[in-house]
PDB file of C-alpha atoms in Angstrom:
ATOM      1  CA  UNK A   1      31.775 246.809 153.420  1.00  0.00           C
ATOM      2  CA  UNK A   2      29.951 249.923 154.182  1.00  0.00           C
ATOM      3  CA  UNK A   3      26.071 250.050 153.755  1.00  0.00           C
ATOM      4  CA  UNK A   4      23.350 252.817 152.435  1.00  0.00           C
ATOM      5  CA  UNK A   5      24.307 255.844 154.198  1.00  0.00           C
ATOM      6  CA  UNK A   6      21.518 258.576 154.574  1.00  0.00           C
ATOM      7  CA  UNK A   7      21.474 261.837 156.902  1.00  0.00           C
ATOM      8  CA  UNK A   8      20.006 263.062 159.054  1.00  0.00           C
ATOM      9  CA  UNK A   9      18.358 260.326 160.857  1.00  0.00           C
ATOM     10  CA  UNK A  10      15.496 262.630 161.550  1.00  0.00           C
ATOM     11  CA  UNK A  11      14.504 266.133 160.278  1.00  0.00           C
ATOM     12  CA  UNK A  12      11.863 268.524 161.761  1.00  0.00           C
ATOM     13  CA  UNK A  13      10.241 270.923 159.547  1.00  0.00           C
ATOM     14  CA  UNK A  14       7.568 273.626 159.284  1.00  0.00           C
ATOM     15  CA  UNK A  15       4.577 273.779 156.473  1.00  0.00           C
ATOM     16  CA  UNK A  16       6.045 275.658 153.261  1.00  0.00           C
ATOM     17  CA  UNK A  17      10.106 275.469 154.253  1.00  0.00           C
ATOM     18  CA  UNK A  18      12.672 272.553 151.968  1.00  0.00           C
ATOM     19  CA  UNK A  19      14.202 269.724 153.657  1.00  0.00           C
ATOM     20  CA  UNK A  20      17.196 268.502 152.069  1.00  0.00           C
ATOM     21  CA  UNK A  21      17.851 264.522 152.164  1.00  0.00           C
ATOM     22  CA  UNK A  22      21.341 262.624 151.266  1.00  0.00           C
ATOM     23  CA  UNK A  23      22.228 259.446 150.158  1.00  0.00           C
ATOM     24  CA  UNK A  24      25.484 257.555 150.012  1.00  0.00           C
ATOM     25  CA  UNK A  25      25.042 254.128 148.411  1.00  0.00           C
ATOM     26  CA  UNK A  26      27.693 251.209 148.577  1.00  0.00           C
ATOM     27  CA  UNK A  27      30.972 251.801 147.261  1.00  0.00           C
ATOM     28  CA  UNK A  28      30.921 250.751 143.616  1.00  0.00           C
ATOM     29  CA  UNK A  29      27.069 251.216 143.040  1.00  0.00           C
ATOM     30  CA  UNK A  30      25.892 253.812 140.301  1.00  0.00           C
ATOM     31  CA  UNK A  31      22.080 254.052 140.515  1.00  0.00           C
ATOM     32  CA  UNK A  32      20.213 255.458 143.591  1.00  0.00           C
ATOM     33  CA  UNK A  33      16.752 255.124 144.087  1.00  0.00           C
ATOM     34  CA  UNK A  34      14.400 257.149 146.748  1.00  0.00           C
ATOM     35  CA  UNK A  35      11.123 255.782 148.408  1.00  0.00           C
ATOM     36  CA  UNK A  36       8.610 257.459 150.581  1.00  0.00           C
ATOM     37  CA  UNK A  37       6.948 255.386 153.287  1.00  0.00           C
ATOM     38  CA  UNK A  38       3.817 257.205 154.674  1.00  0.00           C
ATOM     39  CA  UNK A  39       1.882 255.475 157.071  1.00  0.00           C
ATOM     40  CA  UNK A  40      -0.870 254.036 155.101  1.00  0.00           C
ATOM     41  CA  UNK A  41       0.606 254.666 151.823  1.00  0.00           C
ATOM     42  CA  UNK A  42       3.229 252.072 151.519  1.00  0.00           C
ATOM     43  CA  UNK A  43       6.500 252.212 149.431  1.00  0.00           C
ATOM     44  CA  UNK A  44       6.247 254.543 146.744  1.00  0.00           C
ATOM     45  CA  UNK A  45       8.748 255.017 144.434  1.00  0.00           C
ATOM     46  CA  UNK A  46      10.134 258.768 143.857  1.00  0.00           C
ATOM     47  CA  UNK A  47      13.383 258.852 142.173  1.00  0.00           C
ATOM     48  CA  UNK A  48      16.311 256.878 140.367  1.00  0.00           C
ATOM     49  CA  UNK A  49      19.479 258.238 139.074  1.00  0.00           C
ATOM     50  CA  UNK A  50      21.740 256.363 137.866  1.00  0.00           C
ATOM     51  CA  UNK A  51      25.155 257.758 136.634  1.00  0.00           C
ATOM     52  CA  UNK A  52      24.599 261.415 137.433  1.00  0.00           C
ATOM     53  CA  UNK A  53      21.256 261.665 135.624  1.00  0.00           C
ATOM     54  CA  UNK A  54      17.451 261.054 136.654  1.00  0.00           C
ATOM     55  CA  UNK A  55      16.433 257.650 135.037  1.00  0.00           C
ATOM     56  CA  UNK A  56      12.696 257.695 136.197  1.00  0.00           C
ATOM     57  CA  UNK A  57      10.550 259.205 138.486  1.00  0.00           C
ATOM     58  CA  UNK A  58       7.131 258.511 139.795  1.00  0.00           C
ATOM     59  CA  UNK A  59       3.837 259.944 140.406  1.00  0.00           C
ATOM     60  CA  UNK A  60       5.080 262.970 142.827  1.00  0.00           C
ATOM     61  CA  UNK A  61       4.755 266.523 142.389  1.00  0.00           C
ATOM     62  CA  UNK A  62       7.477 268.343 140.648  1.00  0.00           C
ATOM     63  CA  UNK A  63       8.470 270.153 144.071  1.00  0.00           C
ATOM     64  CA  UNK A  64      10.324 266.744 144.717  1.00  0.00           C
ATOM     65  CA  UNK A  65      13.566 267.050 142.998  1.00  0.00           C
ATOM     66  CA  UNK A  66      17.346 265.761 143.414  1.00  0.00           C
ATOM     67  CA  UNK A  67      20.392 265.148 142.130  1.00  0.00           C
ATOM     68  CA  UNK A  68      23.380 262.873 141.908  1.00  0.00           C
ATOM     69  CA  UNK A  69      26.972 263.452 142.369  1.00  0.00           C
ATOM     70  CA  UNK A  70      30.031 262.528 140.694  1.00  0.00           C
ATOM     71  CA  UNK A  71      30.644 260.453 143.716  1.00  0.00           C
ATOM     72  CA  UNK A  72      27.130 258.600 143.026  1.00  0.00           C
ATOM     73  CA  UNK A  73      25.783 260.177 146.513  1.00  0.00           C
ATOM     74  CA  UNK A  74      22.358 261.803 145.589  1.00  0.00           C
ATOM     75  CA  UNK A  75      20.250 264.359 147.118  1.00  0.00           C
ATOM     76  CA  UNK A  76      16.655 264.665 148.005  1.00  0.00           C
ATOM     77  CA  UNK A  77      14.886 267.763 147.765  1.00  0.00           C
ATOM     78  CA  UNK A  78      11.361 268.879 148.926  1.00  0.00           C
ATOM     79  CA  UNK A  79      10.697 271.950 148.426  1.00  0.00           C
ATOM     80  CA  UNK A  80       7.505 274.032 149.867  1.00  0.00           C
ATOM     81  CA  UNK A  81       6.687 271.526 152.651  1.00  0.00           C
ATOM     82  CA  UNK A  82       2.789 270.008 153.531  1.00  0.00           C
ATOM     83  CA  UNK A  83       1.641 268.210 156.351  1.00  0.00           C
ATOM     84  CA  UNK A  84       1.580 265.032 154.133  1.00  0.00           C
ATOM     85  CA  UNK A  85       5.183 265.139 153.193  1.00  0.00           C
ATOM     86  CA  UNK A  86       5.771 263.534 156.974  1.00  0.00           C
ATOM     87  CA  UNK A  87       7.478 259.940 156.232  1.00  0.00           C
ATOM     88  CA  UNK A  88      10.404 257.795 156.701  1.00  0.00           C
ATOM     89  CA  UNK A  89      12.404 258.544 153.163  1.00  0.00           C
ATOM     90  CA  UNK A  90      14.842 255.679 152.107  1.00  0.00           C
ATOM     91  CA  UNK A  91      17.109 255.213 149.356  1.00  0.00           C
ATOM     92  CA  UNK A  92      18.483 252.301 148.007  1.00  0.00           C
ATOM     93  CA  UNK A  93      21.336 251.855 145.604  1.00  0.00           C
ATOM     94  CA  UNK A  94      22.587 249.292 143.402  1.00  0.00           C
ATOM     95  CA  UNK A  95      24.815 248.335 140.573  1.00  0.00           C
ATOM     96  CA  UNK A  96      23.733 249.008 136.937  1.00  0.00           C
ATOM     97  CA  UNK A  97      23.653 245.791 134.948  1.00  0.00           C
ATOM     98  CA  UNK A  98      23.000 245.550 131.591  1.00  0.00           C
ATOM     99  CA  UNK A  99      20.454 243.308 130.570  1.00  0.00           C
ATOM    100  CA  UNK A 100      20.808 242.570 133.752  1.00  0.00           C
ATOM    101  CA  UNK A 101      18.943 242.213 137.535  1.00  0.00           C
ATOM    102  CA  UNK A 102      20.245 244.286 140.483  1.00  0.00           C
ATOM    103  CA  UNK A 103      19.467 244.099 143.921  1.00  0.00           C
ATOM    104  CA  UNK A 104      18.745 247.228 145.851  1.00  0.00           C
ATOM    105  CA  UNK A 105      20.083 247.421 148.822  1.00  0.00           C
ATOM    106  CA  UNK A 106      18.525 250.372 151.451  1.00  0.00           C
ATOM    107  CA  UNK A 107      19.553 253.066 154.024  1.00  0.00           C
ATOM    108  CA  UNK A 108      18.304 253.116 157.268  1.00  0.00           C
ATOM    109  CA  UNK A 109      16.313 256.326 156.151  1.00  0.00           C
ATOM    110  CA  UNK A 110      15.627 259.792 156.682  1.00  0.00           C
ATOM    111  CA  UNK A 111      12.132 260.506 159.035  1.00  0.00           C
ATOM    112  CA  UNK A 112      10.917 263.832 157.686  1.00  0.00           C
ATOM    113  CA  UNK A 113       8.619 265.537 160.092  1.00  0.00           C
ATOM    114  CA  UNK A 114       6.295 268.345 158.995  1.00  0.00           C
ATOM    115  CA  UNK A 115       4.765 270.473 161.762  1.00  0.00           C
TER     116      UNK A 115
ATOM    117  CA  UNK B   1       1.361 247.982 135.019  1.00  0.00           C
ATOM    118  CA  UNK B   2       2.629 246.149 137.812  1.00  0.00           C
ATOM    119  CA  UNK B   3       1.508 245.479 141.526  1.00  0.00           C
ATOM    120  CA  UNK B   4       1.907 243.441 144.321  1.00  0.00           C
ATOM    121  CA  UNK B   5      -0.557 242.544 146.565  1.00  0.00           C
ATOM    122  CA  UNK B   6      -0.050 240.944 150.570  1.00  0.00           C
ATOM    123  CA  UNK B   7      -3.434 239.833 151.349  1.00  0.00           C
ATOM    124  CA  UNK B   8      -2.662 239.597 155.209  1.00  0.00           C
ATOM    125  CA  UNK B   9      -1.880 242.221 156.588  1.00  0.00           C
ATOM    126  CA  UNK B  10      -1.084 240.345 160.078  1.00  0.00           C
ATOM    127  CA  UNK B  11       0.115 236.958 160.518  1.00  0.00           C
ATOM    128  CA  UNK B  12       0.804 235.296 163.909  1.00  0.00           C
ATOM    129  CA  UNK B  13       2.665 232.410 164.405  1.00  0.00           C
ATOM    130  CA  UNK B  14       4.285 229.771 167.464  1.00  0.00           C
ATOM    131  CA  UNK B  15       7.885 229.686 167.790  1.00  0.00           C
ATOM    132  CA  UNK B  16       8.921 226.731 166.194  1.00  0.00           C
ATOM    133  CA  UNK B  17       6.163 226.324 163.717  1.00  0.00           C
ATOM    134  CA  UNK B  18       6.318 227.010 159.894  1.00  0.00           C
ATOM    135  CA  UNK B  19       5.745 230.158 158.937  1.00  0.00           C
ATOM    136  CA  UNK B  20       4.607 231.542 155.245  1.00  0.00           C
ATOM    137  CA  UNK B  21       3.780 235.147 154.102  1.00  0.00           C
ATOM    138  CA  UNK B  22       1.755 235.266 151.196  1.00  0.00           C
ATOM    139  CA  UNK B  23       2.228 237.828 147.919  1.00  0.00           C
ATOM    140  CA  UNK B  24       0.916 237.353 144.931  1.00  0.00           C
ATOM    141  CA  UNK B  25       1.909 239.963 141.779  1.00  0.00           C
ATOM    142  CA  UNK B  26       0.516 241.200 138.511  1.00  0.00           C
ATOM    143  CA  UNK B  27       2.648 242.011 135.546  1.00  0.00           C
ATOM    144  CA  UNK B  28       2.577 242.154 132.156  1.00  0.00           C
ATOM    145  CA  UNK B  29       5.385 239.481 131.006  1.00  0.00           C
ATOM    146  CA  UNK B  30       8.149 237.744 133.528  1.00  0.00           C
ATOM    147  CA  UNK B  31       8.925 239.291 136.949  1.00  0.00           C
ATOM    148  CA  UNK B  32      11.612 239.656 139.092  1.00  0.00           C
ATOM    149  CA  UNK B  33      10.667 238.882 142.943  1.00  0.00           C
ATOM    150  CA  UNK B  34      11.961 240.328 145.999  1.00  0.00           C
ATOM    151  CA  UNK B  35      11.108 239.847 149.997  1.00  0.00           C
ATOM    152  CA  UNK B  36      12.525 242.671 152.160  1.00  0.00           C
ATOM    153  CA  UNK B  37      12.474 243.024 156.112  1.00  0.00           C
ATOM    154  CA  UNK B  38      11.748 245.588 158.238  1.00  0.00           C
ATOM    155  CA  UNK B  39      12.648 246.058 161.809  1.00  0.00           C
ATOM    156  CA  UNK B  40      10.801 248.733 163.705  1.00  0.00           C
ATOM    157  CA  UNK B  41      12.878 252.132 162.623  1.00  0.00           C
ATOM    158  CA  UNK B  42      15.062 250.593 159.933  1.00  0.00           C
ATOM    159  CA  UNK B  43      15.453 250.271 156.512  1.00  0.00           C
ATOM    160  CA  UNK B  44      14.594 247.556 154.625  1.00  0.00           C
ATOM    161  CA  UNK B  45      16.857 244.340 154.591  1.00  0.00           C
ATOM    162  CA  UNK B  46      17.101 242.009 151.580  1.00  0.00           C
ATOM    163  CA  UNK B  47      15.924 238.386 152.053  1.00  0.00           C
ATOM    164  CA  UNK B  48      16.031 237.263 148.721  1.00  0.00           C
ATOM    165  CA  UNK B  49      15.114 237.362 145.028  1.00  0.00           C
ATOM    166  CA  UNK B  50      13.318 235.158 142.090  1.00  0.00           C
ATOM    167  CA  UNK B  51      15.433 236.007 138.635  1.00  0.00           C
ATOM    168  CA  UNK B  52      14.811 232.792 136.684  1.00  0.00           C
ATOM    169  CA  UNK B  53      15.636 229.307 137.392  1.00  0.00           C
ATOM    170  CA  UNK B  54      14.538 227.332 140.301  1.00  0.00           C
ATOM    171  CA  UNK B  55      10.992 227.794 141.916  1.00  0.00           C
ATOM    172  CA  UNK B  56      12.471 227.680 145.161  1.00  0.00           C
ATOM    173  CA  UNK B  57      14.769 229.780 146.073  1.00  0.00           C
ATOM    174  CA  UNK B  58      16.973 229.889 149.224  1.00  0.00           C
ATOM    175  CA  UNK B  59      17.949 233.464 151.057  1.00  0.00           C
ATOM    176  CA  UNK B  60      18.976 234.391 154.487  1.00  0.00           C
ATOM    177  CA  UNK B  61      18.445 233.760 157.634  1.00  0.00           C
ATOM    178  CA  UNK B  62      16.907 230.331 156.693  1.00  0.00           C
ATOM    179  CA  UNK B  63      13.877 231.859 154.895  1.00  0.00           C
ATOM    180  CA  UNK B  64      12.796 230.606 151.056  1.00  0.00           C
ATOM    181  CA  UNK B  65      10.258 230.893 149.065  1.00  0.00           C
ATOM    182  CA  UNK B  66       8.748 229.523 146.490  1.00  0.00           C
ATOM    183  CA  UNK B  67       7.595 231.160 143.222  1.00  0.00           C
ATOM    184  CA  UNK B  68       4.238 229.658 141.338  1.00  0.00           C
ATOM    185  CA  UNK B  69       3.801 231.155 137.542  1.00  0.00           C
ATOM    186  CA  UNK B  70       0.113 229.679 137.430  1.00  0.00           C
ATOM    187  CA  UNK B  71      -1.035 231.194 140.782  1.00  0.00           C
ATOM    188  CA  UNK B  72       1.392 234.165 140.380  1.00  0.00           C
ATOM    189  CA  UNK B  73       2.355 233.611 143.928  1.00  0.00           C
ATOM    190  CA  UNK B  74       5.717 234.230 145.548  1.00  0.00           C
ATOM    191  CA  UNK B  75       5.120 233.135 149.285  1.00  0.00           C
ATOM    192  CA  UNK B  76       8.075 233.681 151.512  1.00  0.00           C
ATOM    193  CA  UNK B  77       8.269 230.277 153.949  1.00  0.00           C
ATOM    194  CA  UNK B  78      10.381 229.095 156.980  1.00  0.00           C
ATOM    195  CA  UNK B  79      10.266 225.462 158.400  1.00  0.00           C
ATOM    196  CA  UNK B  80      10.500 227.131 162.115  1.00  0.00           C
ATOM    197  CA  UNK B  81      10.438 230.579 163.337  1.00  0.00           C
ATOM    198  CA  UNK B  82      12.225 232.537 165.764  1.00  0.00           C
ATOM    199  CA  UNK B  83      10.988 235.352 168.066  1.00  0.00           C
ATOM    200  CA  UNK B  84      13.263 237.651 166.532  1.00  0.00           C
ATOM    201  CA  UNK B  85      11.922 237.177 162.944  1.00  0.00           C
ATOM    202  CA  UNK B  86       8.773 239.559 164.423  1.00  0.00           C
ATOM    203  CA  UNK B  87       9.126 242.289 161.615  1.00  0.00           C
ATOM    204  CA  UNK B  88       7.362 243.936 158.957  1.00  0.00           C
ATOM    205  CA  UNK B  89       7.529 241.754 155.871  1.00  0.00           C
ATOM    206  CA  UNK B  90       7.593 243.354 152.008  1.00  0.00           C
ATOM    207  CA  UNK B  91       6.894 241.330 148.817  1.00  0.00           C
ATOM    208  CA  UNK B  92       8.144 243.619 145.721  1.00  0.00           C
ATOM    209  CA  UNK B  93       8.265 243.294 141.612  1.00  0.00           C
ATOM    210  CA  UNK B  94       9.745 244.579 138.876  1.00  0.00           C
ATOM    211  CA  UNK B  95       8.965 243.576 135.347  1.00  0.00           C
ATOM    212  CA  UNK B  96      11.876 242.083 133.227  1.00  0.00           C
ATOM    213  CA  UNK B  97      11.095 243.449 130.280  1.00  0.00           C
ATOM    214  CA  UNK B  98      10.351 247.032 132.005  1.00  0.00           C
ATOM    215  CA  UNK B  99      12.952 249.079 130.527  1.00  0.00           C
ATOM    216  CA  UNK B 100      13.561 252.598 131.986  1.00  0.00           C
ATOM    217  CA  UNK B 101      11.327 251.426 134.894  1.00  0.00           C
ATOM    218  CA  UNK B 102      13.290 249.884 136.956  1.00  0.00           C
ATOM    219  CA  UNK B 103      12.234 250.828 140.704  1.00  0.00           C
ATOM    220  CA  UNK B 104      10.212 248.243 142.923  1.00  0.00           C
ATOM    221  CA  UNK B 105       6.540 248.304 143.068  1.00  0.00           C
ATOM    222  CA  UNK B 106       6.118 246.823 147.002  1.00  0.00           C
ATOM    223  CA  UNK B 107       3.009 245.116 148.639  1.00  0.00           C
ATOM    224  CA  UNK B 108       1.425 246.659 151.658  1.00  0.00           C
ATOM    225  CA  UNK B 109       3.634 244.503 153.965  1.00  0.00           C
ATOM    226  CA  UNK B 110       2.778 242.041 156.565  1.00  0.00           C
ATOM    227  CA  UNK B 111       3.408 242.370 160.015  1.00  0.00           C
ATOM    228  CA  UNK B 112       4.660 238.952 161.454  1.00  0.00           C
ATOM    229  CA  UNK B 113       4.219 238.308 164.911  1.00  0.00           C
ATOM    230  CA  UNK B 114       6.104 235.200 166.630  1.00  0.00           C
ATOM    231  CA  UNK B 115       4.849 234.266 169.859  1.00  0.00           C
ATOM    232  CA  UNK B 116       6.937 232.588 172.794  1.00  0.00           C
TER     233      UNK B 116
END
């Protein structure tokens, strides 16, 4: 069984433009969640969708933004770019239980690089 | 609110010996526990989880660990370690009763070193 999927492996970008992330979680999971890992910031949470619709979102600025697809694949947006944005972005997906506990399971992540 | 905290942030250990990874965790009512890996420029790998149940609890590649409600401690343990289990170690929560909130709050990760 396939993974988390997430392209591009690595982005390069300039102060100011939008990078664009993707996601495809495992085959039969609904909910997506995004991460940023800065170095010396640790996991922070960003995003969760879950059945086409944002669930949650943490303590980012509102020029991080996404989406989810009718396929559950999700996109990462980050629009007008600083130097700070520069981390490894991962997603993780799993399957909506209710009343239940899911695992989430990651992608290998996207390394966002702002010059 | 919830946290996690990994109070080394380096741990360095013989092949062959027992290894443990400390996390302790802060909530307001029952957690959910998780241990992730990290290899150097991956993603993060599921070890194993704490629901409800037993205190120990089994997950792969021969790790456990064991879950203490009085010391709110979820150390992740392994009777002998391997060179290759050098990675970058996450402890991470999420509070049962938490609702809408259901992403991870991680620890700041511990980076274990085995030595030949």
């Amino acid at each position: 069984e396939a993974g988390v999927t997430q392209s591009p492996t690595h982005l390069i970008k300039t102060r100011g433009q939008q990078a664009t992330l993707r996601c495809s979680p495992i085959s039969g999971h609904t909910s997506v969640y995004w991460y940023q890992q800065a170095l010396g910031l640790g996991l922070q949470f960003l995003l969760w969708y879950d059945e086409g619709e944002e669930r949650n979102r943490g303590n980012f600025p509102p020029r991080f933004s996404g989406r989810q697809f009718p396929n559950y694949s999700s996109e990462l947006n980050v629009n007008a770019l600083e130097l700070e944005d520069s981390a490894l972005y991962l997603c993780a997906s799993s399957f909506r239980r209710t009343g239940g506990i899911e695992t989430q399971y990651f992608g290998p992540g996207t390394r966002l690089l702002v010059l | 609110a919830q946290s996690v905290a990994q109070p080394e942030d380096q741990v360095n250990v013989a092949e062959g010996n027992p290894l443990t990874v400390k996390c302790t965790y802060s909530v307001s009512g029952n957690p959910y526990l998780f241990w992730y890996v990290q290899y150097p420029n991956r993603g993060l790998q599921f070890l194993l989880k704490y629901i409800t149940g037993d205190n120990l609890v089994k997950g792969s590649y021969g790790f456990e660990a064991e879950f203490n409600k009085s010391q709110t401690s979820f150390h992740l343990k392994k009777p002998s370690a391997l060179v290759s289990d050098s990675a970058l170690y996450f402890c991470a929560v999420r509070e049962i009763s938490s609702g809408s909130a259901r992403q991870l709050t991680f620890g700041s990760g511990t980076q274990l070193t085995v030595l030949p």
